[in-house]
PDB file of C-alpha atoms and ligand atoms in Angstrom:
ATOM      1  CA  MET A   1     198.978 270.777 -15.462  1.00  0.00           C
ATOM      2  CA  ARG A   2     195.348 269.972 -16.384  1.00  0.00           C
ATOM      3  CA  LYS A   3     194.331 269.429 -20.001  1.00  0.00           C
ATOM      4  CA  ASN A   4     191.975 271.454 -22.052  1.00  0.00           C
ATOM      5  CA  ILE A   5     189.440 269.203 -23.704  1.00  0.00           C
ATOM      6  CA  VAL A   6     186.668 269.641 -26.266  1.00  0.00           C
ATOM      7  CA  ALA A   7     184.302 266.657 -26.376  1.00  0.00           C
ATOM      8  CA  GLY A   8     181.346 266.184 -28.613  1.00  0.00           C
ATOM      9  CA  ASN A   9     178.349 264.312 -27.330  1.00  0.00           C
ATOM     10  CA  TRP A  10     176.297 263.184 -30.261  1.00  0.00           C
ATOM     11  CA  LYS A  11     173.458 261.964 -28.114  1.00  0.00           C
ATOM     12  CA  MET A  12     170.815 259.804 -29.988  1.00  0.00           C
ATOM     13  CA  ASN A  13     171.859 261.148 -33.397  1.00  0.00           C
ATOM     14  CA  THR A  14     173.160 259.661 -36.593  1.00  0.00           C
ATOM     15  CA  THR A  15     172.930 256.211 -38.113  1.00  0.00           C
ATOM     16  CA  VAL A  16     176.139 254.047 -38.201  1.00  0.00           C
ATOM     17  CA  PRO A  17     177.018 255.164 -41.809  1.00  0.00           C
ATOM     18  CA  GLU A  18     176.234 258.796 -40.969  1.00  0.00           C
ATOM     19  CA  GLY A  19     178.339 258.630 -37.730  1.00  0.00           C
ATOM     20  CA  VAL A  20     181.273 257.085 -39.585  1.00  0.00           C
ATOM     21  CA  LYS A  21     181.194 259.794 -42.121  1.00  0.00           C
ATOM     22  CA  LEU A  22     181.064 262.518 -39.486  1.00  0.00           C
ATOM     23  CA  ALA A  23     183.839 260.928 -37.445  1.00  0.00           C
ATOM     24  CA  LYS A  24     186.086 260.687 -40.577  1.00  0.00           C
ATOM     25  CA  GLU A  25     185.392 264.383 -41.279  1.00  0.00           C
ATOM     26  CA  VAL A  26     186.528 265.420 -37.812  1.00  0.00           C
ATOM     27  CA  ASN A  27     189.505 263.048 -37.895  1.00  0.00           C
ATOM     28  CA  GLU A  28     190.560 264.648 -41.307  1.00  0.00           C
ATOM     29  CA  ALA A  29     190.028 268.106 -40.180  1.00  0.00           C
ATOM     30  CA  LEU A  30     192.268 267.577 -37.136  1.00  0.00           C
ATOM     31  CA  LYS A  31     195.123 266.542 -39.315  1.00  0.00           C
ATOM     32  CA  ASP A  32     195.325 270.020 -40.786  1.00  0.00           C
ATOM     33  CA  ALA A  33     194.340 272.200 -37.749  1.00  0.00           C
ATOM     34  CA  THR A  34     196.509 273.728 -35.082  1.00  0.00           C
ATOM     35  CA  VAL A  35     194.827 272.230 -31.882  1.00  0.00           C
ATOM     36  CA  LYS A  36     195.687 273.248 -28.436  1.00  0.00           C
ATOM     37  CA  CYS A  37     193.394 270.870 -26.607  1.00  0.00           C
ATOM     38  CA  ASP A  38     192.519 267.143 -26.558  1.00  0.00           C
ATOM     39  CA  VAL A  39     189.495 266.315 -28.727  1.00  0.00           C
ATOM     40  CA  VAL A  40     187.000 263.542 -27.968  1.00  0.00           C
ATOM     41  CA  ILE A  41     183.755 262.431 -29.553  1.00  0.00           C
ATOM     42  CA  ALA A  42     181.224 260.430 -27.547  1.00  0.00           C
ATOM     43  CA  VAL A  43     178.913 258.402 -29.704  1.00  0.00           C
ATOM     44  CA  PRO A  44     176.107 255.867 -29.602  1.00  0.00           C
ATOM     45  CA  PHE A  45     177.099 252.290 -28.426  1.00  0.00           C
ATOM     46  CA  THR A  46     176.315 250.929 -31.949  1.00  0.00           C
ATOM     47  CA  HIS A  47     178.832 253.197 -33.487  1.00  0.00           C
ATOM     48  CA  LEU A  48     181.923 252.614 -31.397  1.00  0.00           C
ATOM     49  CA  THR A  49     183.545 249.640 -33.127  1.00  0.00           C
ATOM     50  CA  ALA A  50     183.035 251.144 -36.584  1.00  0.00           C
ATOM     51  CA  ILE A  51     184.284 254.497 -35.591  1.00  0.00           C
ATOM     52  CA  ASP A  52     187.295 253.171 -33.775  1.00  0.00           C
ATOM     53  CA  ALA A  53     188.347 251.580 -37.006  1.00  0.00           C
ATOM     54  CA  VAL A  54     188.438 254.883 -38.995  1.00  0.00           C
ATOM     55  CA  ILE A  55     189.936 257.443 -36.551  1.00  0.00           C
ATOM     56  CA  ASP A  56     193.365 258.038 -35.102  1.00  0.00           C
ATOM     57  CA  GLN A  57     192.722 257.940 -31.290  1.00  0.00           C
ATOM     58  CA  ASN A  58     196.007 259.728 -30.681  1.00  0.00           C
ATOM     59  CA  LYS A  59     194.323 262.727 -32.198  1.00  0.00           C
ATOM     60  CA  LEU A  60     190.600 262.072 -31.580  1.00  0.00           C
ATOM     61  CA  GLY A  61     189.555 260.140 -28.478  1.00  0.00           C
ATOM     62  CA  LEU A  62     186.523 257.937 -28.629  1.00  0.00           C
ATOM     63  CA  GLY A  63     183.916 257.565 -25.949  1.00  0.00           C
ATOM     64  CA  ALA A  64     180.502 256.194 -25.056  1.00  0.00           C
ATOM     65  CA  GLU A  65     177.566 258.228 -23.702  1.00  0.00           C
ATOM     66  CA  ASN A  66     176.684 255.849 -20.823  1.00  0.00           C
ATOM     67  CA  CYS A  67     177.373 252.409 -19.443  1.00  0.00           C
ATOM     68  CA  ALA A  68     175.653 250.048 -17.123  1.00  0.00           C
ATOM     69  CA  ASP A  69     175.716 250.100 -13.258  1.00  0.00           C
ATOM     70  CA  LYS A  70     176.182 246.329 -13.368  1.00  0.00           C
ATOM     71  CA  LYS A  71     179.174 244.250 -14.289  1.00  0.00           C
ATOM     72  CA  SER A  72     177.451 241.549 -16.498  1.00  0.00           C
ATOM     73  CA  GLY A  73     174.635 239.114 -16.577  1.00  0.00           C
ATOM     74  CA  ALA A  74     170.801 239.152 -16.960  1.00  0.00           C
ATOM     75  CA  PHE A  75     170.339 242.917 -17.703  1.00  0.00           C
ATOM     76  CA  THR A  76     168.576 242.916 -21.071  1.00  0.00           C
ATOM     77  CA  GLY A  77     169.488 245.880 -23.168  1.00  0.00           C
ATOM     78  CA  GLU A  78     172.270 247.124 -20.955  1.00  0.00           C
ATOM     79  CA  VAL A  79     175.906 247.732 -22.108  1.00  0.00           C
ATOM     80  CA  SER A  80     178.585 247.138 -19.579  1.00  0.00           C
ATOM     81  CA  ALA A  81     181.777 249.216 -19.077  1.00  0.00           C
ATOM     82  CA  ALA A  82     183.837 246.206 -20.094  1.00  0.00           C
ATOM     83  CA  MET A  83     181.942 246.045 -23.375  1.00  0.00           C
ATOM     84  CA  VAL A  84     182.529 249.748 -24.009  1.00  0.00           C
ATOM     85  CA  ALA A  85     186.296 249.399 -23.297  1.00  0.00           C
ATOM     86  CA  SER A  86     186.468 246.291 -25.570  1.00  0.00           C
ATOM     87  CA  THR A  87     185.386 248.464 -28.513  1.00  0.00           C
ATOM     88  CA  GLY A  88     188.557 250.586 -28.224  1.00  0.00           C
ATOM     89  CA  ALA A  89     186.735 253.517 -26.572  1.00  0.00           C
ATOM     90  CA  LYS A  90     188.745 255.382 -24.033  1.00  0.00           C
ATOM     91  CA  TYR A  91     186.089 257.585 -22.439  1.00  0.00           C
ATOM     92  CA  VAL A  92     182.565 257.434 -21.114  1.00  0.00           C
ATOM     93  CA  ILE A  93     180.048 260.257 -20.234  1.00  0.00           C
ATOM     94  CA  LEU A  94     178.190 259.576 -17.075  1.00  0.00           C
ATOM     95  CA  GLY A  95     175.595 261.493 -15.187  1.00  0.00           C
ATOM     96  CA  HIS A  96     174.290 263.469 -18.150  1.00  0.00           C
ATOM     97  CA  SER A  97     171.154 265.416 -17.101  1.00  0.00           C
ATOM     98  CA  GLU A  98     169.181 263.619 -19.819  1.00  0.00           C
ATOM     99  CA  ARG A  99     170.031 260.353 -18.188  1.00  0.00           C
ATOM    100  CA  ARG A 100     169.104 261.647 -14.725  1.00  0.00           C
ATOM    101  CA  GLN A 101     165.904 263.263 -15.988  1.00  0.00           C
ATOM    102  CA  TYR A 102     164.475 260.727 -18.434  1.00  0.00           C
ATOM    103  CA  TYR A 103     165.951 257.434 -17.255  1.00  0.00           C
ATOM    104  CA  GLY A 104     165.889 257.949 -13.569  1.00  0.00           C
ATOM    105  CA  GLU A 105     169.585 257.729 -12.869  1.00  0.00           C
ATOM    106  CA  THR A 106     170.354 258.572  -9.268  1.00  0.00           C
ATOM    107  CA  ALA A 107     173.586 259.545  -7.413  1.00  0.00           C
ATOM    108  CA  GLU A 108     173.801 255.963  -6.207  1.00  0.00           C
ATOM    109  CA  THR A 109     173.523 254.268  -9.598  1.00  0.00           C
ATOM    110  CA  LEU A 110     176.007 256.741 -10.905  1.00  0.00           C
ATOM    111  CA  ARG A 111     178.520 255.921  -8.184  1.00  0.00           C
ATOM    112  CA  GLU A 112     178.388 252.290  -9.357  1.00  0.00           C
ATOM    113  CA  LYS A 113     178.730 253.297 -13.010  1.00  0.00           C
ATOM    114  CA  VAL A 114     181.808 255.448 -12.220  1.00  0.00           C
ATOM    115  CA  LEU A 115     183.474 252.610 -10.319  1.00  0.00           C
ATOM    116  CA  LEU A 116     182.893 250.081 -13.057  1.00  0.00           C
ATOM    117  CA  ALA A 117     184.080 252.549 -15.808  1.00  0.00           C
ATOM    118  CA  LEU A 118     187.358 253.205 -13.878  1.00  0.00           C
ATOM    119  CA  GLU A 119     187.917 249.461 -13.255  1.00  0.00           C
ATOM    120  CA  ASN A 120     187.718 249.020 -16.973  1.00  0.00           C
ATOM    121  CA  GLY A 121     190.247 251.703 -17.611  1.00  0.00           C
ATOM    122  CA  LEU A 122     187.743 254.239 -19.033  1.00  0.00           C
ATOM    123  CA  LYS A 123     188.157 257.976 -18.386  1.00  0.00           C
ATOM    124  CA  VAL A 124     184.836 259.404 -17.090  1.00  0.00           C
ATOM    125  CA  ILE A 125     183.334 262.662 -18.168  1.00  0.00           C
ATOM    126  CA  PHE A 126     180.976 263.267 -15.250  1.00  0.00           C
ATOM    127  CA  CYS A 127     178.137 265.705 -15.813  1.00  0.00           C
ATOM    128  CA  VAL A 128     176.563 267.905 -13.088  1.00  0.00           C
ATOM    129  CA  GLY A 129     174.288 270.912 -13.338  1.00  0.00           C
ATOM    130  CA  GLU A 130     171.190 272.622 -11.905  1.00  0.00           C
ATOM    131  CA  VAL A 131     167.835 273.069 -13.375  1.00  0.00           C
ATOM    132  CA  LEU A 132     166.322 276.510 -13.942  1.00  0.00           C
ATOM    133  CA  GLU A 133     164.383 276.627 -10.673  1.00  0.00           C
ATOM    134  CA  GLN A 134     167.542 275.951  -8.671  1.00  0.00           C
ATOM    135  CA  ARG A 135     169.461 278.628 -10.526  1.00  0.00           C
ATOM    136  CA  GLU A 136     166.565 281.030  -9.830  1.00  0.00           C
ATOM    137  CA  ASN A 137     166.154 280.186  -6.142  1.00  0.00           C
ATOM    138  CA  GLY A 138     169.882 280.447  -5.527  1.00  0.00           C
ATOM    139  CA  THR A 139     170.563 276.831  -4.507  1.00  0.00           C
ATOM    140  CA  TYR A 140     172.577 275.957  -7.624  1.00  0.00           C
ATOM    141  CA  LEU A 141     176.000 275.783  -5.955  1.00  0.00           C
ATOM    142  CA  ASN A 142     174.862 273.340  -3.408  1.00  0.00           C
ATOM    143  CA  VAL A 143     173.030 271.208  -5.970  1.00  0.00           C
ATOM    144  CA  VAL A 144     176.140 270.713  -7.918  1.00  0.00           C
ATOM    145  CA  LYS A 145     178.381 270.203  -4.780  1.00  0.00           C
ATOM    146  CA  GLU A 146     175.911 267.465  -3.721  1.00  0.00           C
ATOM    147  CA  GLN A 147     176.006 265.775  -7.082  1.00  0.00           C
ATOM    148  CA  ILE A 148     179.754 265.642  -6.995  1.00  0.00           C
ATOM    149  CA  GLU A 149     179.948 264.509  -3.325  1.00  0.00           C
ATOM    150  CA  LYS A 150     177.397 261.712  -3.686  1.00  0.00           C
ATOM    151  CA  SER A 151     178.861 260.060  -6.826  1.00  0.00           C
ATOM    152  CA  LEU A 152     182.534 260.914  -6.762  1.00  0.00           C
ATOM    153  CA  PHE A 153     183.846 261.547  -3.312  1.00  0.00           C
ATOM    154  CA  ASN A 154     184.015 257.891  -2.403  1.00  0.00           C
ATOM    155  CA  LEU A 155     186.940 257.679  -4.911  1.00  0.00           C
ATOM    156  CA  SER A 156     190.592 257.404  -4.191  1.00  0.00           C
ATOM    157  CA  GLU A 157     192.752 260.255  -5.088  1.00  0.00           C
ATOM    158  CA  ALA A 158     194.300 258.130  -7.951  1.00  0.00           C
ATOM    159  CA  ASP A 159     190.853 257.273  -9.224  1.00  0.00           C
ATOM    160  CA  PHE A 160     189.600 260.785  -8.950  1.00  0.00           C
ATOM    161  CA  GLY A 161     192.446 261.628 -11.335  1.00  0.00           C
ATOM    162  CA  GLN A 162     190.670 259.750 -14.113  1.00  0.00           C
ATOM    163  CA  ILE A 163     187.565 262.040 -13.880  1.00  0.00           C
ATOM    164  CA  VAL A 164     186.760 265.002 -16.042  1.00  0.00           C
ATOM    165  CA  LEU A 165     183.944 267.122 -14.716  1.00  0.00           C
ATOM    166  CA  ALA A 166     181.456 268.715 -17.033  1.00  0.00           C
ATOM    167  CA  TYR A 167     179.306 271.622 -15.726  1.00  0.00           C
ATOM    168  CA  GLU A 168     176.089 271.576 -17.765  1.00  0.00           C
ATOM    169  CA  PRO A 169     173.340 273.861 -16.407  1.00  0.00           C
ATOM    170  CA  VAL A 170     170.219 272.075 -17.557  1.00  0.00           C
ATOM    171  CA  TRP A 171     168.517 275.295 -18.609  1.00  0.00           C
ATOM    172  CA  ALA A 172     171.276 275.861 -21.171  1.00  0.00           C
ATOM    173  CA  ILE A 173     171.147 272.445 -22.796  1.00  0.00           C
ATOM    174  CA  GLY A 174     169.790 272.474 -26.349  1.00  0.00           C
ATOM    175  CA  THR A 175     167.952 275.818 -25.538  1.00  0.00           C
ATOM    176  CA  GLY A 176     170.295 278.208 -27.246  1.00  0.00           C
ATOM    177  CA  LYS A 177     170.542 280.007 -23.865  1.00  0.00           C
ATOM    178  CA  THR A 178     174.163 279.692 -22.880  1.00  0.00           C
ATOM    179  CA  ALA A 179     175.391 280.497 -19.309  1.00  0.00           C
ATOM    180  CA  THR A 180     177.380 283.710 -19.497  1.00  0.00           C
ATOM    181  CA  ASP A 181     181.134 283.276 -19.210  1.00  0.00           C
ATOM    182  CA  ASP A 182     180.941 284.733 -15.661  1.00  0.00           C
ATOM    183  CA  GLN A 183     178.182 282.348 -14.555  1.00  0.00           C
ATOM    184  CA  ALA A 184     180.313 279.466 -15.893  1.00  0.00           C
ATOM    185  CA  GLN A 185     183.412 280.813 -14.208  1.00  0.00           C
ATOM    186  CA  GLU A 186     181.626 281.206 -10.890  1.00  0.00           C
ATOM    187  CA  MET A 187     180.433 277.585 -10.897  1.00  0.00           C
ATOM    188  CA  HIS A 188     183.765 276.214 -12.283  1.00  0.00           C
ATOM    189  CA  ALA A 189     185.764 277.945  -9.483  1.00  0.00           C
ATOM    190  CA  PHE A 190     183.261 276.693  -7.006  1.00  0.00           C
ATOM    191  CA  ILE A 191     183.592 273.113  -8.347  1.00  0.00           C
ATOM    192  CA  ARG A 192     187.430 273.435  -8.124  1.00  0.00           C
ATOM    193  CA  LYS A 193     187.234 274.724  -4.531  1.00  0.00           C
ATOM    194  CA  THR A 194     184.947 271.743  -3.623  1.00  0.00           C
ATOM    195  CA  ILE A 195     187.513 269.295  -5.104  1.00  0.00           C
ATOM    196  CA  ALA A 196     190.309 271.094  -3.282  1.00  0.00           C
ATOM    197  CA  GLU A 197     188.554 270.738   0.099  1.00  0.00           C
ATOM    198  CA  LYS A 198     188.354 266.981  -0.459  1.00  0.00           C
ATOM    199  CA  TYR A 199     191.503 266.087  -2.352  1.00  0.00           C
ATOM    200  CA  GLY A 200     193.677 269.116  -1.936  1.00  0.00           C
ATOM    201  CA  GLU A 201     194.902 271.979  -4.144  1.00  0.00           C
ATOM    202  CA  VAL A 202     197.072 269.817  -6.422  1.00  0.00           C
ATOM    203  CA  VAL A 203     194.334 267.405  -7.445  1.00  0.00           C
ATOM    204  CA  ALA A 204     191.837 270.300  -7.844  1.00  0.00           C
ATOM    205  CA  ASP A 205     194.280 272.185 -10.130  1.00  0.00           C
ATOM    206  CA  ASP A 206     194.832 269.125 -12.232  1.00  0.00           C
ATOM    207  CA  THR A 207     191.145 268.474 -12.806  1.00  0.00           C
ATOM    208  CA  THR A 208     189.719 269.407 -16.162  1.00  0.00           C
ATOM    209  CA  ILE A 209     186.319 271.088 -15.824  1.00  0.00           C
ATOM    210  CA  LEU A 210     184.290 271.467 -19.037  1.00  0.00           C
ATOM    211  CA  TYR A 211     181.340 273.729 -19.710  1.00  0.00           C
ATOM    212  CA  GLY A 212     178.402 272.398 -21.686  1.00  0.00           C
ATOM    213  CA  GLY A 213     175.093 273.927 -22.807  1.00  0.00           C
ATOM    214  CA  SER A 214     174.575 275.634 -26.106  1.00  0.00           C
ATOM    215  CA  CYS A 215     178.321 276.077 -26.749  1.00  0.00           C
ATOM    216  CA  LYS A 216     178.985 277.214 -30.266  1.00  0.00           C
ATOM    217  CA  PRO A 217     181.967 278.641 -32.247  1.00  0.00           C
ATOM    218  CA  SER A 218     180.690 282.189 -31.474  1.00  0.00           C
ATOM    219  CA  ASN A 219     180.614 281.876 -27.670  1.00  0.00           C
ATOM    220  CA  ALA A 220     183.401 279.282 -27.080  1.00  0.00           C
ATOM    221  CA  PRO A 221     186.352 281.789 -27.038  1.00  0.00           C
ATOM    222  CA  ALA A 222     184.857 283.887 -24.285  1.00  0.00           C
ATOM    223  CA  LEU A 223     183.962 280.789 -22.205  1.00  0.00           C
ATOM    224  CA  PHE A 224     187.305 279.156 -22.801  1.00  0.00           C
ATOM    225  CA  ALA A 225     189.119 282.325 -21.775  1.00  0.00           C
ATOM    226  CA  LYS A 226     187.871 282.000 -18.223  1.00  0.00           C
ATOM    227  CA  PRO A 227     190.558 280.689 -15.974  1.00  0.00           C
ATOM    228  CA  ASP A 228     188.592 277.734 -14.608  1.00  0.00           C
ATOM    229  CA  VAL A 229     186.828 276.714 -17.854  1.00  0.00           C
ATOM    230  CA  ASP A 230     189.044 273.982 -19.386  1.00  0.00           C
ATOM    231  CA  GLY A 231     187.025 273.324 -22.496  1.00  0.00           C
ATOM    232  CA  GLY A 232     183.537 272.267 -23.501  1.00  0.00           C
ATOM    233  CA  LEU A 233     181.067 269.278 -23.767  1.00  0.00           C
ATOM    234  CA  ILE A 234     179.168 269.980 -27.002  1.00  0.00           C
ATOM    235  CA  GLY A 235     175.849 268.688 -28.096  1.00  0.00           C
ATOM    236  CA  GLY A 236     174.161 270.028 -31.232  1.00  0.00           C
ATOM    237  CA  ALA A 237     177.280 271.812 -32.508  1.00  0.00           C
ATOM    238  CA  SER A 238     179.240 268.514 -32.506  1.00  0.00           C
ATOM    239  CA  LEU A 239     177.045 267.022 -35.210  1.00  0.00           C
ATOM    240  CA  ASP A 240     178.574 269.302 -37.856  1.00  0.00           C
ATOM    241  CA  ALA A 241     182.341 268.828 -38.436  1.00  0.00           C
ATOM    242  CA  ALA A 242     182.923 272.449 -39.295  1.00  0.00           C
ATOM    243  CA  SER A 243     180.991 273.892 -36.283  1.00  0.00           C
ATOM    244  CA  PHE A 244     182.743 271.407 -33.999  1.00  0.00           C
ATOM    245  CA  MET A 245     186.198 272.295 -35.322  1.00  0.00           C
ATOM    246  CA  GLY A 246     185.152 275.977 -34.866  1.00  0.00           C
ATOM    247  CA  ILE A 247     184.907 275.208 -31.124  1.00  0.00           C
ATOM    248  CA  VAL A 248     187.970 272.934 -31.059  1.00  0.00           C
ATOM    249  CA  THR A 249     190.116 275.734 -32.427  1.00  0.00           C
ATOM    250  CA  ALA A 250     188.597 278.388 -30.019  1.00  0.00           C
ATOM    251  CA  PHE A 251     191.626 277.867 -27.651  1.00  0.00           C
TER     252      PHE A 251
HETATM  253  P1  13P B   1     173.856 271.384 -26.546  1.00  0.00           P
HETATM  254  O1  13P B   1     175.249 271.817 -26.921  1.00  0.00           O
HETATM  255  O2  13P B   1     173.090 270.824 -27.679  1.00  0.00           O
HETATM  256  O3  13P B   1     173.184 272.477 -25.789  1.00  0.00           O
HETATM  257  O4  13P B   1     174.076 270.060 -25.554  1.00  0.00           O
HETATM  258  C1  13P B   1     174.961 270.271 -24.416  1.00  0.00           C
HETATM  259  C2  13P B   1     175.078 268.812 -23.907  1.00  0.00           C
HETATM  260  O5  13P B   1     174.073 268.375 -23.281  1.00  0.00           O
HETATM  261  C3  13P B   1     176.290 268.176 -24.050  1.00  0.00           C
HETATM  262  O6  13P B   1     176.345 266.980 -23.245  1.00  0.00           O
END
């Protein structure tokens, strides 16, 4: 049975003290809440060690927002998967559209990043999604299929089991314009079918597929009620403990 997950992606927000405070608030709120999903926060590299020290990762998983496509060495400014794992983090987000769009990440570099993350025991939250033009010209299903095929379909079945997919239509990220629950369901069902064609029905059924893009406490219940939507990857609304918890408790 696949897991439901709500994961926060803090992006480039909060200083270390602010981040520690927010993580503590979420950690505390989880102690008193009835929660029917796994909860994860993905935070800036600089925050990982400090946050690992103040949360209970049995209740609140910790992740990074990226890692390098190289193992180690002369790559100034990069942070390796091994470094991320050594902080205590258990997850890493890879392939976020902001990384693809602003930092030139390609399907090929992402394939390397995924392999290194898995080698280091990290669970990967792998993001896919189309831009508005692709939504409007009707190529969106194929765009997402290609993103998955090019960066993930080299994996063994066992390795693929460590992947969580996140469908994030780029036009819905930070815009306040959420995909409708039917648009999300269409894509999620399509992603599951794509996985089934490669790895079989059992693997596809076990794969968690999150929705991301202007997800809020108000729209999360309808999105999460869809059969193939297994939770959310939350940007803006994860920066406030109460609104993040409003989404966590939407299941
Ligand atoms: P918003 O929730 O701010 O739209 O961001 C979504 C996202 O990009 C999560 O990775």
